[in-house]
Short mmCIF file of C-alpha atoms in Angstrom, two decimals:
data_model
loop_
_atom_site.label_atom_id
_atom_site.label_comp_id
_atom_site.label_asym_id
_atom_site.label_seq_id
_atom_site.Cartn_x
_atom_site.Cartn_y
_atom_site.Cartn_z
CA MET J 4 18.03 -5.51 15.01
CA THR J 5 20.16 -4.06 12.13
CA ASP J 6 22.00 -0.79 12.51
CA GLY J 7 18.95 0.92 11.01
CA ASN J 8 16.68 -0.63 13.60
CA ILE J 9 14.78 -2.76 11.06
CA PRO J 10 14.36 -6.26 12.54
CA LEU J 11 16.76 -8.77 11.18
CA MET J 12 13.87 -10.80 9.84
CA THR J 13 10.65 -9.35 8.65
CA GLY J 14 7.57 -10.70 6.89
CA VAL J 15 5.18 -9.47 4.38
CA VAL J 16 1.82 -11.09 3.59
CA GLY J 17 0.65 -10.53 0.00
CA GLY J 18 3.07 -10.08 -2.89
CA GLY J 19 1.00 -7.83 -5.14
CA GLN J 20 2.18 -4.51 -6.48
CA MET J 21 2.29 -2.94 -3.00
CA GLY J 22 3.50 -6.02 -1.11
CA ALA J 23 6.35 -6.57 -3.60
CA GLY J 24 7.38 -2.91 -3.20
CA ILE J 25 7.40 -3.24 0.57
CA VAL J 26 9.51 -6.37 0.27
CA HIS J 27 11.92 -4.44 -1.92
CA GLY J 28 12.20 -1.64 0.65
CA LEU J 29 12.82 -4.07 3.53
CA LEU J 30 15.51 -5.96 1.46
CA LEU J 31 17.30 -2.65 0.83
CA ALA J 32 17.25 -1.95 4.52
CA GLY J 33 19.20 -5.09 5.10
CA SER J 34 16.46 -7.38 6.45
CA ALA J 35 15.78 -10.98 5.55
CA VAL J 36 12.32 -11.09 4.38
CA VAL J 37 9.70 -13.86 4.38
CA LEU J 38 6.89 -13.26 1.81
CA LEU J 39 3.69 -15.25 2.46
CA GLU J 40 1.38 -15.97 -0.46
CA ARG J 41 -1.83 -17.98 -0.87
CA ASP J 42 -0.44 -20.70 -3.20
CA GLU J 43 2.80 -21.61 -5.08
CA PRO J 44 1.87 -19.82 -8.36
CA ALA J 45 1.14 -16.67 -6.48
CA ALA J 46 4.43 -16.99 -4.59
CA THR J 47 6.35 -17.54 -7.81
CA SER J 48 4.72 -14.40 -9.41
CA ALA J 49 5.40 -12.40 -6.23
CA ARG J 50 9.10 -13.26 -6.29
CA GLU J 51 9.30 -12.33 -9.96
CA ARG J 52 7.66 -9.05 -9.12
CA VAL J 53 10.28 -8.32 -6.41
CA GLN J 54 13.09 -9.37 -8.80
CA ARG J 55 11.86 -6.96 -11.52
CA SER J 56 11.69 -4.21 -8.96
CA CYS J 57 15.23 -4.84 -7.73
CA ASP J 58 16.51 -5.03 -11.31
CA LYS J 59 15.05 -1.64 -12.09
CA SER J 60 16.93 -0.21 -9.05
CA VAL J 61 20.05 -1.67 -10.60
CA GLU J 62 19.33 -0.05 -13.92
CA ARG J 63 18.86 3.31 -12.25
CA GLY J 64 22.04 3.04 -10.32
CA LYS J 65 20.20 2.86 -6.94
CA LEU J 66 21.51 -0.75 -6.29
CA ALA J 67 24.83 -2.28 -7.25
CA ASP J 68 23.61 -5.81 -7.59
CA ALA J 69 20.18 -7.46 -7.25
CA GLY J 70 21.55 -10.85 -6.30
CA GLU J 71 22.53 -10.21 -2.64
CA PRO J 72 19.20 -8.68 -1.57
CA MET J 73 17.18 -11.30 -3.45
CA SER J 74 19.22 -14.03 -1.66
CA ARG J 75 17.62 -12.79 1.61
CA LEU J 76 14.03 -13.27 0.25
CA THR J 77 12.13 -16.46 1.09
CA THR J 78 8.67 -17.07 -0.44
CA THR J 79 6.26 -19.36 1.29
CA THR J 80 2.60 -20.49 1.56
CA ASP J 81 2.98 -21.54 5.19
CA ALA J 82 2.18 -18.85 7.73
CA ALA J 83 4.28 -20.79 10.23
CA ASP J 84 7.44 -19.56 8.39
CA LEU J 85 6.70 -16.10 9.81
CA ALA J 86 7.42 -17.33 13.41
CA ASP J 87 10.92 -15.71 13.65
CA CYS J 88 9.93 -12.37 12.21
CA GLY J 89 10.23 -9.27 14.48
CA LEU J 90 7.77 -7.33 12.28
CA VAL J 91 5.07 -8.66 9.83
CA ILE J 92 3.30 -6.32 7.40
CA GLU J 93 -0.03 -7.35 6.03
CA ALA J 94 -0.44 -6.14 2.39
CA VAL J 95 -3.41 -8.09 1.09
CA PRO J 96 -6.26 -6.38 -0.87
CA GLU J 97 -8.29 -3.70 0.69
CA ASP J 98 -11.01 -5.84 2.09
CA GLU J 99 -11.92 -5.56 5.79
CA GLN J 100 -12.76 -9.24 6.40
CA LEU J 101 -9.81 -10.43 4.45
CA LYS J 102 -7.53 -8.26 6.48
CA ARG J 103 -9.12 -9.45 9.72
CA ASP J 104 -8.62 -13.05 8.78
CA THR J 105 -5.10 -12.42 7.63
CA LEU J 106 -4.01 -10.61 10.79
CA GLN J 107 -5.53 -13.29 12.98
CA ARG J 108 -3.66 -15.97 11.03
CA VAL J 109 -0.37 -14.12 11.39
CA GLU J 110 -0.92 -13.41 15.07
CA ALA J 111 -1.28 -17.06 15.80
CA VAL J 112 2.20 -17.83 14.69
CA ILE J 113 4.40 -14.89 15.50
CA ALA J 114 6.18 -14.22 18.86
CA ASP J 115 4.52 -12.10 21.59
CA ASP J 116 7.23 -9.47 21.20
CA ALA J 117 6.84 -9.09 17.43
CA ALA J 118 5.00 -6.10 15.80
CA LEU J 119 1.99 -6.66 13.56
CA ALA J 120 1.30 -3.93 10.95
CA THR J 121 -1.24 -3.35 8.26
CA ASN J 122 -0.71 -1.51 4.99
CA THR J 123 -4.32 -0.55 4.81
CA SER J 124 -4.91 2.87 3.16
CA SER J 125 -8.27 3.55 4.70
CA ILE J 126 -9.77 0.74 6.95
CA SER J 127 -10.05 1.58 10.67
CA LEU J 128 -7.32 -0.15 12.69
CA ASP J 129 -9.67 -0.19 15.69
CA ALA J 130 -12.03 -2.35 13.70
CA LEU J 131 -9.25 -4.66 12.60
CA ALA J 132 -7.86 -4.91 16.19
CA THR J 133 -11.13 -6.28 17.71
CA SER J 134 -10.32 -9.80 16.54
CA LEU J 135 -6.71 -9.80 17.86
CA ARG J 136 -5.47 -11.25 21.21
CA HIS J 137 -2.88 -8.54 21.41
CA PRO J 138 -4.35 -5.31 19.81
CA GLU J 139 -1.66 -3.17 21.59
CA ARG J 140 0.94 -4.27 18.91
CA LEU J 141 -1.13 -3.56 15.85
CA LEU J 142 -0.21 -0.36 13.91
CA GLY J 143 -0.60 0.98 10.52
CA LEU J 144 2.40 1.23 8.06
CA HIS J 145 0.78 2.80 5.04
CA PHE J 146 3.29 2.78 2.17
CA PHE J 147 3.00 4.63 -1.08
CA ASN J 148 3.38 3.49 -4.63
CA PRO J 149 5.95 3.06 -5.94
CA VAL J 150 7.44 2.08 -2.61
CA PRO J 151 11.15 2.18 -3.51
CA ALA J 152 10.83 5.71 -4.82
CA SER J 153 8.35 7.07 -2.36
CA LYS J 154 9.71 9.16 0.44
CA LEU J 155 6.61 8.81 2.76
CA VAL J 156 5.23 6.25 5.11
CA GLU J 157 2.12 7.00 7.04
CA ILE J 158 2.17 5.47 10.54
CA VAL J 159 -1.32 4.97 11.90
CA ILE J 160 -1.87 4.61 15.64
CA ALA J 161 -4.94 2.75 16.81
CA THR J 162 -6.59 3.34 20.22
CA ALA J 163 -4.97 0.29 21.81
CA THR J 164 -1.50 0.67 20.14
CA ASP J 165 1.21 0.72 22.77
CA GLU J 166 3.46 3.78 22.66
CA VAL J 167 6.63 1.53 22.36
CA TRP J 168 5.44 0.39 18.97
CA ARG J 169 4.79 3.99 17.87
CA GLU J 170 8.32 4.86 18.80
CA ARG J 171 9.90 1.81 17.12
CA ALA J 172 7.79 2.41 13.94
CA VAL J 173 9.08 5.98 13.62
CA GLU J 174 12.67 4.62 13.96
CA TRP J 175 12.02 1.79 11.37
CA VAL J 176 10.72 4.29 8.85
CA SER J 177 13.16 7.13 9.36
CA GLU J 178 16.38 5.26 10.19
CA GLY J 179 15.85 1.85 8.70
CA LEU J 180 14.00 2.62 5.55
CA GLY J 181 15.21 6.14 5.07
CA LYS J 182 11.67 7.56 4.50
CA THR J 183 9.77 10.35 6.19
CA PRO J 184 7.18 9.13 8.76
CA VAL J 185 3.99 10.99 9.42
CA VAL J 186 2.07 9.86 12.41
CA VAL J 187 -1.77 10.02 12.43
CA ALA J 188 -4.58 8.78 14.66
CA ASP J 189 -6.85 6.07 13.46
CA SER J 190 -9.58 7.71 11.37
CA PRO J 191 -11.37 6.79 8.15
CA GLY J 192 -8.89 7.31 5.30
CA PHE J 193 -6.37 8.62 7.81
CA ALA J 194 -4.66 11.76 6.37
CA SER J 195 -3.24 10.81 3.02
CA SER J 196 -5.98 8.69 1.59
CA ARG J 197 -8.71 11.06 2.77
CA LEU J 198 -7.06 14.05 1.12
CA GLY J 199 -5.94 12.15 -2.01
CA VAL J 200 -9.20 10.47 -2.66
CA ALA J 201 -11.10 13.82 -2.24
CA ILE J 202 -8.86 15.49 -4.91
CA GLY J 203 -9.00 12.40 -7.22
CA LEU J 204 -12.73 12.09 -7.04
CA GLU J 205 -13.25 15.73 -7.85
CA ALA J 206 -10.87 15.37 -10.77
CA ILE J 207 -12.95 12.41 -12.11
CA ARG J 208 -16.12 14.55 -11.73
CA MET J 209 -14.44 17.37 -13.71
CA LEU J 210 -13.50 14.93 -16.44
CA GLU J 211 -17.02 13.36 -16.39
CA ALA J 212 -18.54 16.83 -16.85
CA GLY J 213 -16.21 17.78 -19.70
CA VAL J 214 -14.54 20.54 -17.76
CA ALA J 215 -11.09 19.68 -19.26
CA SER J 216 -9.18 16.72 -20.61
CA ALA J 217 -7.35 14.16 -18.23
CA GLU J 218 -4.07 15.66 -19.45
CA ASP J 219 -5.09 19.24 -18.73
CA ILE J 220 -6.55 18.39 -15.27
CA ASP J 221 -3.32 16.60 -14.32
CA ALA J 222 -1.13 19.33 -15.71
CA ALA J 223 -3.07 21.97 -13.60
CA MET J 224 -2.21 20.02 -10.40
CA SER J 225 1.34 19.14 -11.44
CA LEU J 226 2.37 22.56 -12.81
CA GLY J 227 0.09 24.78 -10.76
CA TYR J 228 0.36 22.98 -7.33
CA GLY J 229 3.63 21.15 -7.67
CA HIS J 230 2.16 17.71 -7.42
CA PRO J 231 4.54 15.06 -8.73
CA MET J 232 1.74 13.74 -10.90
CA GLY J 233 -1.86 14.72 -11.51
CA PRO J 234 -4.80 13.00 -9.71
CA LEU J 235 -6.04 11.00 -12.72
CA ARG J 236 -2.64 9.61 -13.63
CA LEU J 237 -2.13 8.78 -9.99
CA THR J 238 -5.52 7.01 -9.88
CA ASP J 239 -4.35 4.88 -12.85
CA LEU J 240 -1.21 4.00 -10.94
CA VAL J 241 -2.90 3.10 -7.63
CA GLY J 242 -5.70 1.22 -9.51
CA LEU J 243 -9.19 2.47 -10.21
CA ASP J 244 -10.66 -0.60 -8.45
CA VAL J 245 -8.61 0.23 -5.31
CA ARG J 246 -9.67 3.88 -5.49
CA LEU J 247 -13.32 2.85 -5.92
CA GLY J 248 -13.15 0.58 -2.87
CA ILE J 249 -11.67 3.32 -0.67
CA ALA J 250 -14.23 5.84 -1.89
CA ARG J 251 -17.12 3.51 -1.01
CA TYR J 252 -15.73 2.92 2.41
CA LEU J 253 -15.19 6.62 3.06
CA GLU J 254 -18.71 7.35 1.76
CA ARG J 255 -20.15 4.91 4.36
CA GLU J 256 -18.06 6.30 7.16
CA LEU J 257 -17.90 10.05 6.25
CA GLY J 258 -20.88 10.78 4.06
CA PRO J 259 -21.89 11.53 0.48
CA ARG J 260 -18.97 13.89 -0.30
CA PHE J 261 -17.01 10.73 -0.99
CA ALA J 262 -19.59 9.12 -3.24
CA PRO J 263 -17.71 7.68 -6.28
CA PRO J 264 -18.61 9.30 -9.73
CA GLN J 265 -20.38 7.14 -12.24
CA LEU J 266 -17.46 7.36 -14.66
CA LEU J 267 -15.17 5.61 -12.08
CA ILE J 268 -17.83 2.90 -11.41
CA ASP J 269 -18.29 2.33 -15.14
CA LEU J 270 -14.62 2.06 -15.92
CA VAL J 271 -14.10 -0.48 -13.13
CA GLU J 272 -17.09 -2.51 -14.24
CA GLN J 273 -15.58 -2.59 -17.62
CA GLY J 274 -12.37 -4.02 -16.36
CA HIS J 275 -10.30 -0.78 -16.93
CA HIS J 276 -8.39 -0.58 -13.65
CA GLY J 277 -5.46 1.55 -14.70
CA ARG J 278 -1.90 0.82 -15.59
CA LYS J 279 -2.09 -2.81 -14.39
CA THR J 280 -4.78 -3.64 -16.96
CA GLY J 281 -3.47 -1.40 -19.66
CA ARG J 282 -6.16 1.25 -19.51
CA GLY J 283 -7.82 3.65 -17.01
CA PHE J 284 -8.01 7.31 -17.66
CA TYR J 285 -5.02 6.82 -19.93
CA ASP J 286 -4.13 4.11 -22.40
CA TRP J 287 -1.00 2.51 -20.92
CA ASN J 288 -0.60 0.20 -23.91
CA ASP J 289 0.30 3.18 -26.12
CA ALA J 290 3.65 4.86 -25.72
CA LYS J 291 1.86 8.18 -26.13
CA GLU J 292 -0.61 7.34 -23.30
CA LYS J 293 -3.52 8.60 -25.16
CA THR J 294 -6.55 9.56 -22.91
CA ALA J 295 -9.09 6.76 -22.46
#
């Protein structure tokens, strides 16, 4: 272990926007990180994503030099390279079967005393744990975007999760990563996604009904309730496709109050997924971010 209780070697599976951010956070905590991707082009893109994230930290004065932390990052396409990791965090897309398969693949190669975590924002850990040989070491480490700047990590405890992993996870988050942990029981959407999606969906319904512009809806929450950004801008940041997937899952699990608005469905079908595609509820290709 390092002084901050983060394992000396950690692993992350999936180097997309969230995965790269998690890697960044682990590198800053002093860990050597193994990043597993599906193929070499994806691994190269993931490393470049982490590099850009570290470079931004240098520009903002949060990091003296990106070279040293990046020297501790190994990218690979071979799951066996995770064998020496004391903690592996799955960060693949929000698809239950994909996550099941990924967790099984990781469990087959890591040591029996290593922790296995998922970054899922909504999927039941109990459901994911049914395919594991050691469900007692599975827990949720739900990070928030952008990971380097976010102060929160939601720790999700499944029915089978051993208390020792709960205690270690709290230490990893608070002492190792310097973030605030909130501990929640396994439940659809947990605490953060359930509340966040409820607000986001209502904001989309208001926009759809012409109640107010996207800018004014967001300003009402930012200035009136102290949210760091409004729910529509946040949806653009998270990804409209991601939010739609979570909404559909919560609708199945919790009922029609989480039914996605038609506007959200239409934008996703049109390929407008938010900042990552250049357009969502805002036009991210325009410096003025005109409303979509």
